[in-house]
Amino acid sequence: MSDSASLLSARTASVAPSQDEAALILAKAARFAPPGPRTAEGKLDLIGLSREALTEAVAELGEPPFRAKQIWHWLYHRGARQFSEMTSLSRAFRARLEERCVIGRPERLRALKSADQSEKFLLGLADGERIETVYIPDLEEERGAVCLSTQVGCTLSCRFCHTGTQRLERNLSAAEIVGQFLALRDYYGEWPTPREGEPRRLATIVVMGMGEPLYNYENVATALTILMDPEGVALSRRRITLSTSGVVPLIDRVGRELGVNLAISLHAVRDDLRDELVPLNRKYPIAELLAACRRYPRLSNARRITFEYIMLKGINDSPADARELVRLIAGIPAKVNLIPFNPWPGSRFEPSPEEAIRRFAEIINDAGYAAPVRTPRGRDILAACGQLRTAAA
Ligand code: SAH
Ligand code: SF4
């Protein structure tokens, strides 16, 4: 690294980006705001409301806070779809809820199953937009990960990503993000929420579907807080991984407010190449991104940052790239997830040959980092990483 680069990383390592920068990103997100929590008929969707907002809504209906707690239990522990199921509430209150509120769910339009058992769901939203959500079972066990989308499309145009060719229509609401998980729970019949220690089929969440989660931070944060709530879906933050292409000013907030596992879409070890592959790098270059990773709270060997690295033949897959990667992440408790490139119609890259991936992984392993190769899942149904796209081609 040149002196100026090391100075830069030394400087940025200790200084978090200004709050103004984060505020600016949040203000921009407002331009792509999702529809509000009321339906066309003016009814309030209770899904996606924070606990505080639900308690307020219940107060407006003239009921005390413990009723909100009961409703929460029905919505997120029992998976109730109808107010009539909420038998611990009085008949009169249920009737009032029926009149004024709804329990929202995205509509399941299509489910496609891959030969490898991953399943991709096309979900329809109230305003006609569509998103995709994927269930990826572990190969040997009866459990798996749910891959959630956070936006309809994406503004970021990473060169290798299918979603990036679809312009951003809008952000998803907290209800729509939570709703993806609930819809899959409905589909697989996993209600009520399994007790602690009991096996769970929908065992982990990866926020790695369509969109850049940190360009929709507020809704993502509300949704994950709901999904982590111990009196509902109760997924611990250790079972949730959020992937970002590197929106540096908000990474600190993820660490402070959510504390979920962090995955960084790194993909290149030099700024000139990363500028091309992940254009956001022009705003937040590698040194700043890694500085934010170094600041991420509570990192340890048991809690590591995942660096995602897509293997593109002849572009970023040389042994020199691997050695530079090891040098860049030195000192960060990390693992490197090597992702064979998943092609999509019109994509211009080729996946690295197996031999190149093996060599790359070896160099990283020798430096003491795990470097699992992400087995492509659901490629045959365009459900693998970077293949999701809901707009017509
Ligand atoms: N926007 C976020 C999260 C969604 S993308 C992000 O970029 O991190 C989820 C992961 O899939 C990212 O690591 C992304 O780089 C990767 N990905 C995108 N296109 C891909 C492709 N064609 N093949 C393999 N992985 C891809
Ligand atoms: Fe957007 Fe992530 Fe795809 Fe880049 S890789 S275009 S940030 S979804």
Coordinates of C-alpha atoms and ligand atoms in Angstrom, one line a residue:
M1 CA 0.0 0.0 0.0
S2 CA 1.3 3.5 -0.8
D3 CA 2.0 5.9 2.1
S4 CA -1.0 8.0 1.2
A5 CA -3.3 5.0 1.2
S6 CA -2.1 3.8 4.6
L7 CA -2.5 7.3 5.9
L8 CA -6.0 7.4 4.6
S9 CA -7.0 4.1 6.2
A10 CA -5.3 5.2 9.5
R11 CA -7.3 8.4 9.4
T12 CA -10.6 6.8 8.5
A13 CA -10.2 3.9 10.9
S14 CA -10.8 6.1 13.9
V15 CA -13.3 8.6 12.5
A16 CA -16.8 7.5 11.8
P17 CA -18.5 9.3 8.9
S18 CA -20.5 12.3 9.9
Q19 CA -24.1 11.9 10.9
D20 CA -25.0 14.4 8.1
E21 CA -23.9 11.9 5.5
A22 CA -26.2 9.2 7.0
A23 CA -29.0 11.7 7.2
L24 CA -28.6 12.6 3.5
I25 CA -28.9 8.9 2.5
L26 CA -32.0 8.6 4.6
A27 CA -33.5 11.7 3.0
K28 CA -32.8 10.3 -0.4
A29 CA -34.5 7.0 0.6
A30 CA -37.7 9.0 1.3
R31 CA -37.9 9.7 -2.5
F32 CA -38.5 6.0 -3.1
A33 CA -40.8 5.6 -0.1
P34 CA -43.2 2.6 -0.1
P35 CA -46.9 3.0 0.3
G36 CA -47.9 3.8 3.9
P37 CA -49.5 1.3 6.3
R38 CA -53.1 2.0 5.3
T39 CA -54.9 0.0 2.6
A40 CA -56.8 1.6 -0.3
E41 CA -59.9 1.4 2.0
G42 CA -58.1 3.2 4.8
K43 CA -57.6 0.2 7.0
L44 CA -54.4 0.0 9.0
D45 CA -52.0 -2.9 8.4
L46 CA -50.8 -4.1 11.7
I47 CA -47.9 -6.1 10.2
G48 CA -44.7 -4.0 10.1
L49 CA -45.6 -1.7 12.9
S50 CA -43.0 -1.5 15.6
R51 CA -44.1 -2.5 19.1
E52 CA -44.5 1.2 20.0
A53 CA -46.5 2.0 16.9
L54 CA -48.8 -1.1 17.5
T55 CA -49.3 0.0 21.1
E56 CA -50.3 3.5 19.9
A57 CA -52.7 2.0 17.3
V58 CA -54.3 -0.1 20.0
A59 CA -54.6 3.0 22.3
E60 CA -56.4 4.8 19.5
L61 CA -58.9 2.0 19.5
G62 CA -59.4 2.7 23.2
E63 CA -57.5 -0.4 24.6
P64 CA -54.7 -0.7 27.1
P65 CA -51.1 -1.5 26.1
F66 CA -51.3 -5.2 27.2
R67 CA -53.8 -5.7 24.3
A68 CA -51.0 -4.8 21.9
K69 CA -48.8 -7.4 23.6
Q70 CA -51.5 -10.0 23.0
I71 CA -52.0 -9.0 19.4
W72 CA -48.2 -9.2 18.9
H73 CA -48.3 -12.7 20.1
W74 CA -51.0 -13.6 17.7
L75 CA -49.3 -12.0 14.7
Y76 CA -45.8 -13.1 15.2
H77 CA -45.9 -16.2 17.5
R78 CA -49.0 -17.8 16.3
G79 CA -49.1 -16.5 12.7
A80 CA -52.7 -15.5 12.8
R81 CA -54.2 -14.4 9.5
Q82 CA -57.6 -13.4 10.8
F83 CA -58.7 -11.4 13.8
S84 CA -61.3 -14.1 14.5
E85 CA -58.5 -16.4 15.5
M86 CA -57.4 -14.0 18.3
T87 CA -59.6 -15.7 20.9
S88 CA -57.9 -14.1 23.9
L89 CA -59.5 -10.7 22.8
S90 CA -63.1 -9.9 23.4
R91 CA -65.6 -10.4 20.6
A92 CA -66.3 -6.7 20.5
F93 CA -62.6 -5.7 20.2
R94 CA -62.1 -8.3 17.5
A95 CA -65.0 -6.8 15.6
R96 CA -63.5 -3.3 15.9
L97 CA -60.1 -4.6 14.7
E98 CA -61.9 -6.3 11.7
E99 CA -63.5 -3.0 10.8
R100 CA -60.4 -0.8 11.1
C101 CA -57.4 -3.0 10.6
V102 CA -55.9 -5.7 8.4
I103 CA -53.2 -8.4 8.8
G104 CA -51.2 -7.9 5.6
R105 CA -49.3 -10.5 3.6
P106 CA -47.7 -10.3 0.2
E107 CA -49.6 -12.5 -2.3
R108 CA -47.8 -15.7 -3.4
L109 CA -47.9 -15.5 -7.2
R110 CA -45.6 -18.3 -8.0
A111 CA -43.3 -20.8 -6.3
L112 CA -40.5 -22.4 -8.3
K113 CA -38.5 -25.3 -7.0
S114 CA -34.9 -25.9 -8.1
A115 CA -33.4 -29.4 -8.6
D116 CA -31.3 -28.6 -5.5
Q117 CA -34.5 -28.0 -3.4
S118 CA -34.1 -24.2 -3.1
E119 CA -37.3 -22.5 -3.7
K120 CA -38.0 -19.1 -5.2
F121 CA -41.2 -17.2 -4.6
L122 CA -42.6 -14.4 -6.7
L123 CA -44.6 -12.2 -4.4
G124 CA -47.1 -9.6 -5.4
L125 CA -47.5 -6.4 -3.3
A126 CA -50.6 -4.3 -2.8
D127 CA -49.6 -1.7 -5.4
G128 CA -48.9 -4.3 -8.1
E129 CA -45.1 -4.4 -7.7
R130 CA -43.4 -7.8 -7.5
I131 CA -40.5 -9.1 -5.6
E132 CA -38.6 -12.4 -5.1
T133 CA -37.8 -14.2 -2.0
V134 CA -35.8 -17.4 -1.8
Y135 CA -35.6 -20.3 0.6
I136 CA -32.3 -22.1 0.6
P137 CA -32.3 -25.4 2.6
D138 CA -29.1 -26.7 4.0
L139 CA -28.1 -29.7 2.0
E140 CA -28.1 -32.3 4.8
E141 CA -30.5 -30.9 7.3
E142 CA -34.2 -29.9 7.6
R143 CA -33.3 -26.3 8.0
G144 CA -32.4 -23.4 5.8
A145 CA -32.1 -19.7 5.2
V146 CA -34.6 -17.2 3.9
C147 CA -33.2 -14.6 1.6
L148 CA -35.1 -11.4 1.9
S149 CA -35.4 -8.5 -0.6
T150 CA -35.4 -4.9 0.5
Q151 CA -36.1 -2.9 -2.6
V152 CA -38.0 -3.4 -5.9
G153 CA -34.9 -3.1 -8.2
C154 CA -31.7 -1.4 -7.2
T155 CA -30.0 1.9 -8.0
L156 CA -26.5 0.5 -7.8
S157 CA -25.8 -1.3 -11.1
C158 CA -23.1 -3.6 -10.0
R159 CA -21.8 -5.0 -13.3
F160 CA -22.3 -8.7 -12.5
C161 CA -25.8 -8.4 -10.9
H162 CA -29.1 -9.1 -12.6
T163 CA -31.1 -7.1 -10.1
G164 CA -28.8 -4.1 -10.9
T165 CA -30.2 -4.1 -14.5
Q166 CA -33.6 -3.4 -13.1
R167 CA -34.1 0.3 -12.1
L168 CA -35.2 1.1 -8.6
E169 CA -39.0 1.3 -8.5
R170 CA -39.2 1.9 -4.8
N171 CA -38.2 0.8 -1.3
L172 CA -40.0 -2.0 0.5
S173 CA -42.0 -1.1 3.6
A174 CA -41.2 -2.8 6.9
A175 CA -44.4 -4.7 6.4
E176 CA -43.3 -6.0 3.1
I177 CA -39.9 -7.1 4.4
V178 CA -41.4 -8.9 7.4
G179 CA -44.2 -10.1 5.2
Q180 CA -41.8 -12.1 3.0
F181 CA -40.7 -14.1 6.1
L182 CA -44.3 -14.6 7.3
A183 CA -45.4 -15.7 3.8
L184 CA -42.8 -18.4 3.8
R185 CA -43.7 -19.4 7.3
D186 CA -47.3 -19.8 6.1
Y187 CA -46.1 -21.8 3.1
Y188 CA -44.0 -24.2 5.1
G189 CA -46.5 -24.4 7.9
E190 CA -44.1 -23.3 10.6
W191 CA -46.5 -21.8 13.1
P192 CA -46.4 -21.3 16.0
T193 CA -42.8 -20.1 16.3
P194 CA -40.8 -23.1 17.5
R195 CA -39.6 -22.8 21.1
E196 CA -36.0 -22.1 21.9
G197 CA -33.9 -25.2 21.3
E198 CA -36.5 -26.8 19.0
P199 CA -35.5 -27.3 15.4
R200 CA -36.6 -24.6 13.0
R201 CA -37.0 -25.0 9.3
L202 CA -36.7 -21.2 8.6
A203 CA -33.6 -21.0 10.8
T204 CA -31.7 -18.0 9.5
I205 CA -32.2 -14.9 7.5
V206 CA -29.9 -13.4 4.9
V207 CA -30.7 -9.9 3.7
M208 CA -29.2 -10.6 0.3
G209 CA -32.1 -10.5 -2.1
M210 CA -33.1 -7.7 -4.4
G211 CA -31.8 -4.2 -3.5
E212 CA -29.3 -2.5 -1.2
P213 CA -30.6 -2.8 2.3
L214 CA -28.7 0.2 3.6
Y215 CA -30.4 2.5 1.0
N216 CA -33.6 1.5 2.8
Y217 CA -32.2 1.5 6.3
E218 CA -35.2 2.7 8.4
N219 CA -37.6 0.1 7.0
V220 CA -35.0 -2.7 7.1
A221 CA -34.2 -1.8 10.7
T222 CA -37.9 -1.8 11.8
A223 CA -38.4 -5.1 10.0
L224 CA -35.4 -6.9 11.5
T225 CA -36.3 -5.5 15.0
I226 CA -39.7 -7.1 14.6
L227 CA -38.2 -10.4 13.4
M228 CA -35.8 -10.5 16.3
D229 CA -38.4 -9.7 19.0
P230 CA -38.3 -12.6 21.5
E231 CA -42.0 -12.6 21.9
G232 CA -42.6 -13.2 18.2
V233 CA -40.5 -14.8 15.5
A234 CA -37.6 -14.6 17.9
L235 CA -34.7 -15.0 15.5
S236 CA -31.6 -13.9 17.4
R237 CA -29.3 -11.4 15.8
R238 CA -26.7 -14.1 15.4
R239 CA -29.0 -15.8 12.9
I240 CA -29.4 -12.8 10.7
T241 CA -26.8 -11.6 8.2
L242 CA -27.1 -8.3 6.3
S243 CA -25.2 -7.9 3.1
T244 CA -24.2 -4.5 1.8
S245 CA -22.3 -3.3 -1.2
G246 CA -20.6 -0.8 1.1
V247 CA -22.8 2.1 2.2
V248 CA -20.2 3.2 4.7
P249 CA -22.1 5.9 6.6
L250 CA -24.8 3.4 7.7
I251 CA -22.6 0.5 8.6
D252 CA -22.0 2.1 12.0
R253 CA -25.7 2.3 12.7
V254 CA -26.2 -1.4 11.8
G255 CA -23.6 -2.3 14.3
R256 CA -25.0 0.0 17.0
E257 CA -28.7 -0.5 16.5
L258 CA -29.2 -4.0 15.1
G259 CA -26.0 -5.9 15.9
V260 CA -26.7 -8.5 13.2
N261 CA -23.9 -10.2 11.3
L262 CA -22.4 -8.1 8.6
A263 CA -21.5 -9.3 5.1
I264 CA -19.6 -7.0 2.7
S265 CA -19.8 -7.4 -1.0
L266 CA -16.1 -6.7 -1.7
H267 CA -15.4 -8.5 -5.0
A268 CA -12.2 -6.6 -5.8
V269 CA -9.1 -5.6 -4.0
R270 CA -8.1 -2.6 -6.0
D271 CA -10.1 0.6 -6.3
D272 CA -9.8 0.9 -10.0
L273 CA -11.4 -2.5 -10.5
R274 CA -13.9 -2.1 -7.7
D275 CA -14.9 1.2 -9.2
E276 CA -15.9 -0.7 -12.3
L277 CA -17.6 -3.7 -10.7
V278 CA -19.3 -2.0 -7.8
P279 CA -19.7 1.6 -8.8
L280 CA -20.6 2.6 -5.2
N281 CA -16.9 2.3 -4.6
R282 CA -16.3 5.7 -6.2
K283 CA -18.1 7.2 -3.3
Y284 CA -16.8 4.8 -0.5
P285 CA -13.5 3.4 -1.6
I286 CA -12.0 0.2 -0.2
A287 CA -10.0 1.9 2.6
E288 CA -13.0 3.6 4.0
L289 CA -15.1 0.4 3.7
L290 CA -12.5 -1.6 5.6
A291 CA -12.2 1.1 8.2
A292 CA -16.0 0.8 8.9
C293 CA -15.5 -3.0 9.2
R294 CA -12.7 -2.5 11.7
R295 CA -15.0 -0.3 13.8
Y296 CA -17.9 -2.9 13.7
P297 CA -18.7 -3.7 17.3
R298 CA -18.3 -7.0 19.1
L299 CA -16.2 -8.7 16.5
S300 CA -14.5 -11.9 17.6
N301 CA -13.6 -15.2 16.3
A302 CA -17.1 -16.4 16.9
R303 CA -18.5 -13.3 15.3
R304 CA -16.8 -12.5 12.1
I305 CA -17.4 -10.3 9.1
T306 CA -18.1 -12.2 5.9
F307 CA -16.4 -10.8 2.8
E308 CA -18.2 -11.9 -0.3
Y309 CA -16.1 -12.2 -3.3
I310 CA -17.6 -13.2 -6.6
M311 CA -15.1 -15.1 -8.8
L312 CA -15.0 -13.7 -12.3
K313 CA -12.8 -15.5 -14.8
G314 CA -9.7 -13.5 -15.6
I315 CA -10.9 -10.4 -13.8
N316 CA -10.4 -10.8 -10.1
D317 CA -9.4 -14.4 -9.6
S318 CA -5.5 -14.4 -9.7
P319 CA -3.3 -15.6 -6.8
A320 CA -2.0 -12.0 -6.6
D321 CA -5.6 -10.8 -5.9
A322 CA -5.9 -13.4 -3.2
R323 CA -2.7 -12.3 -1.5
E324 CA -3.8 -8.7 -1.7
L325 CA -7.2 -9.6 -0.1
V326 CA -5.4 -11.3 2.8
R327 CA -3.3 -8.2 3.3
L328 CA -6.4 -5.9 3.2
I329 CA -8.4 -7.7 5.8
A330 CA -5.5 -8.4 8.2
G331 CA -6.6 -7.9 11.7
I332 CA -10.3 -8.2 11.0
P333 CA -12.0 -11.3 12.4
A334 CA -13.3 -12.4 9.0
K335 CA -14.2 -15.2 6.7
V336 CA -14.2 -14.9 2.9
N337 CA -17.1 -16.3 1.0
L338 CA -16.1 -17.2 -2.5
I339 CA -19.1 -17.0 -4.9
P340 CA -18.8 -18.6 -8.3
F341 CA -20.4 -16.1 -10.7
N342 CA -24.0 -17.0 -11.5
P343 CA -24.6 -16.1 -15.2
W344 CA -27.9 -14.6 -16.3
P345 CA -29.3 -13.7 -19.8
G346 CA -27.0 -11.0 -21.2
S347 CA -24.3 -11.1 -18.5
R348 CA -20.8 -10.4 -19.8
F349 CA -18.7 -12.3 -17.3
E350 CA -17.7 -16.0 -17.0
P351 CA -17.4 -18.0 -13.8
S352 CA -13.8 -18.7 -12.8
P353 CA -12.7 -22.3 -13.4
E354 CA -12.7 -24.6 -10.4
E355 CA -9.0 -24.7 -10.3
A356 CA -8.7 -20.9 -10.0
I357 CA -11.2 -20.9 -7.2
R358 CA -9.3 -23.7 -5.4
R359 CA -6.0 -21.9 -5.7
F360 CA -7.6 -18.6 -4.5
A361 CA -9.2 -20.4 -1.5
E362 CA -5.9 -22.0 -0.6
I363 CA -4.1 -18.7 -0.3
I364 CA -6.8 -17.4 2.0
N365 CA -6.9 -20.6 4.1
D366 CA -3.1 -20.5 4.5
A367 CA -3.4 -17.0 5.9
G368 CA -5.7 -18.4 8.6
Y369 CA -9.1 -17.4 7.2
A370 CA -12.0 -19.7 6.3
A371 CA -12.8 -19.4 2.7
P372 CA -15.8 -21.5 1.9
V373 CA -17.0 -21.6 -1.7
R374 CA -20.6 -20.8 -1.9
T375 CA -22.3 -23.6 -3.8
P376 CA -24.5 -22.0 -6.3
R377 CA -28.1 -22.8 -5.3
G378 CA -31.2 -22.5 -7.5
R379 CA -29.3 -21.5 -10.7
D380 CA -31.7 -23.5 -12.8
I381 CA -34.6 -21.2 -11.7
L382 CA -32.6 -18.0 -11.6
A383 CA -32.8 -17.9 -7.8
A384 CA -29.1 -17.8 -7.1
C385 CA -27.2 -14.8 -5.9
G386 CA -27.5 -11.9 -8.2
Q387 CA -30.0 -13.5 -10.5
L388 CA -33.2 -12.1 -9.1
R389 CA -35.1 -9.7 -11.3
T390 CA -38.8 -9.1 -11.5
A391 CA -39.1 -6.6 -14.4
A392 CA -39.6 -7.9 -18.0
A393 CA -36.3 -8.5 -19.7
Ligands
SAH1 N1 -27.2 -5.3 -2.4 C1 -26.6 -6.1 -1.4 C2 -27.4 -7.3 -1.1 C3 -27.9 -8.1 -2.3 S1 -26.8 -8.8 -3.4 C4 -25.2 -6.4 -1.8 O1 -24.8 -6.1 -2.9 O2 -24.5 -6.9 -0.9 C5 -26.3 -10.3 -2.6 C6 -25.0 -10.9 -3.0 O3 -25.1 -11.5 -4.3 C7 -23.9 -9.9 -3.1 O4 -22.7 -10.3 -2.5 C8 -23.7 -9.7 -4.6 O5 -22.5 -9.2 -4.9 C9 -23.9 -11.1 -5.1 N2 -24.2 -11.3 -6.5 C10 -24.8 -10.3 -7.3 N3 -24.8 -10.8 -8.6 C11 -24.3 -12.0 -8.6 C12 -24.0 -13.0 -9.6 N4 -24.4 -12.8 -10.8 N5 -23.5 -14.2 -9.2 C13 -23.1 -14.4 -7.9 N6 -23.3 -13.5 -6.9 C14 -23.9 -12.3 -7.3
SF4_2 FE1 -27.7 -3.8 -6.0 FE2 -26.4 -5.7 -4.5 FE3 -27.0 -6.2 -7.1 FE4 -25.2 -4.4 -6.5 S1 -25.1 -6.6 -6.1 S2 -26.8 -4.1 -8.0 S3 -26.0 -3.4 -4.6 S4 -28.5 -5.9 -5.4

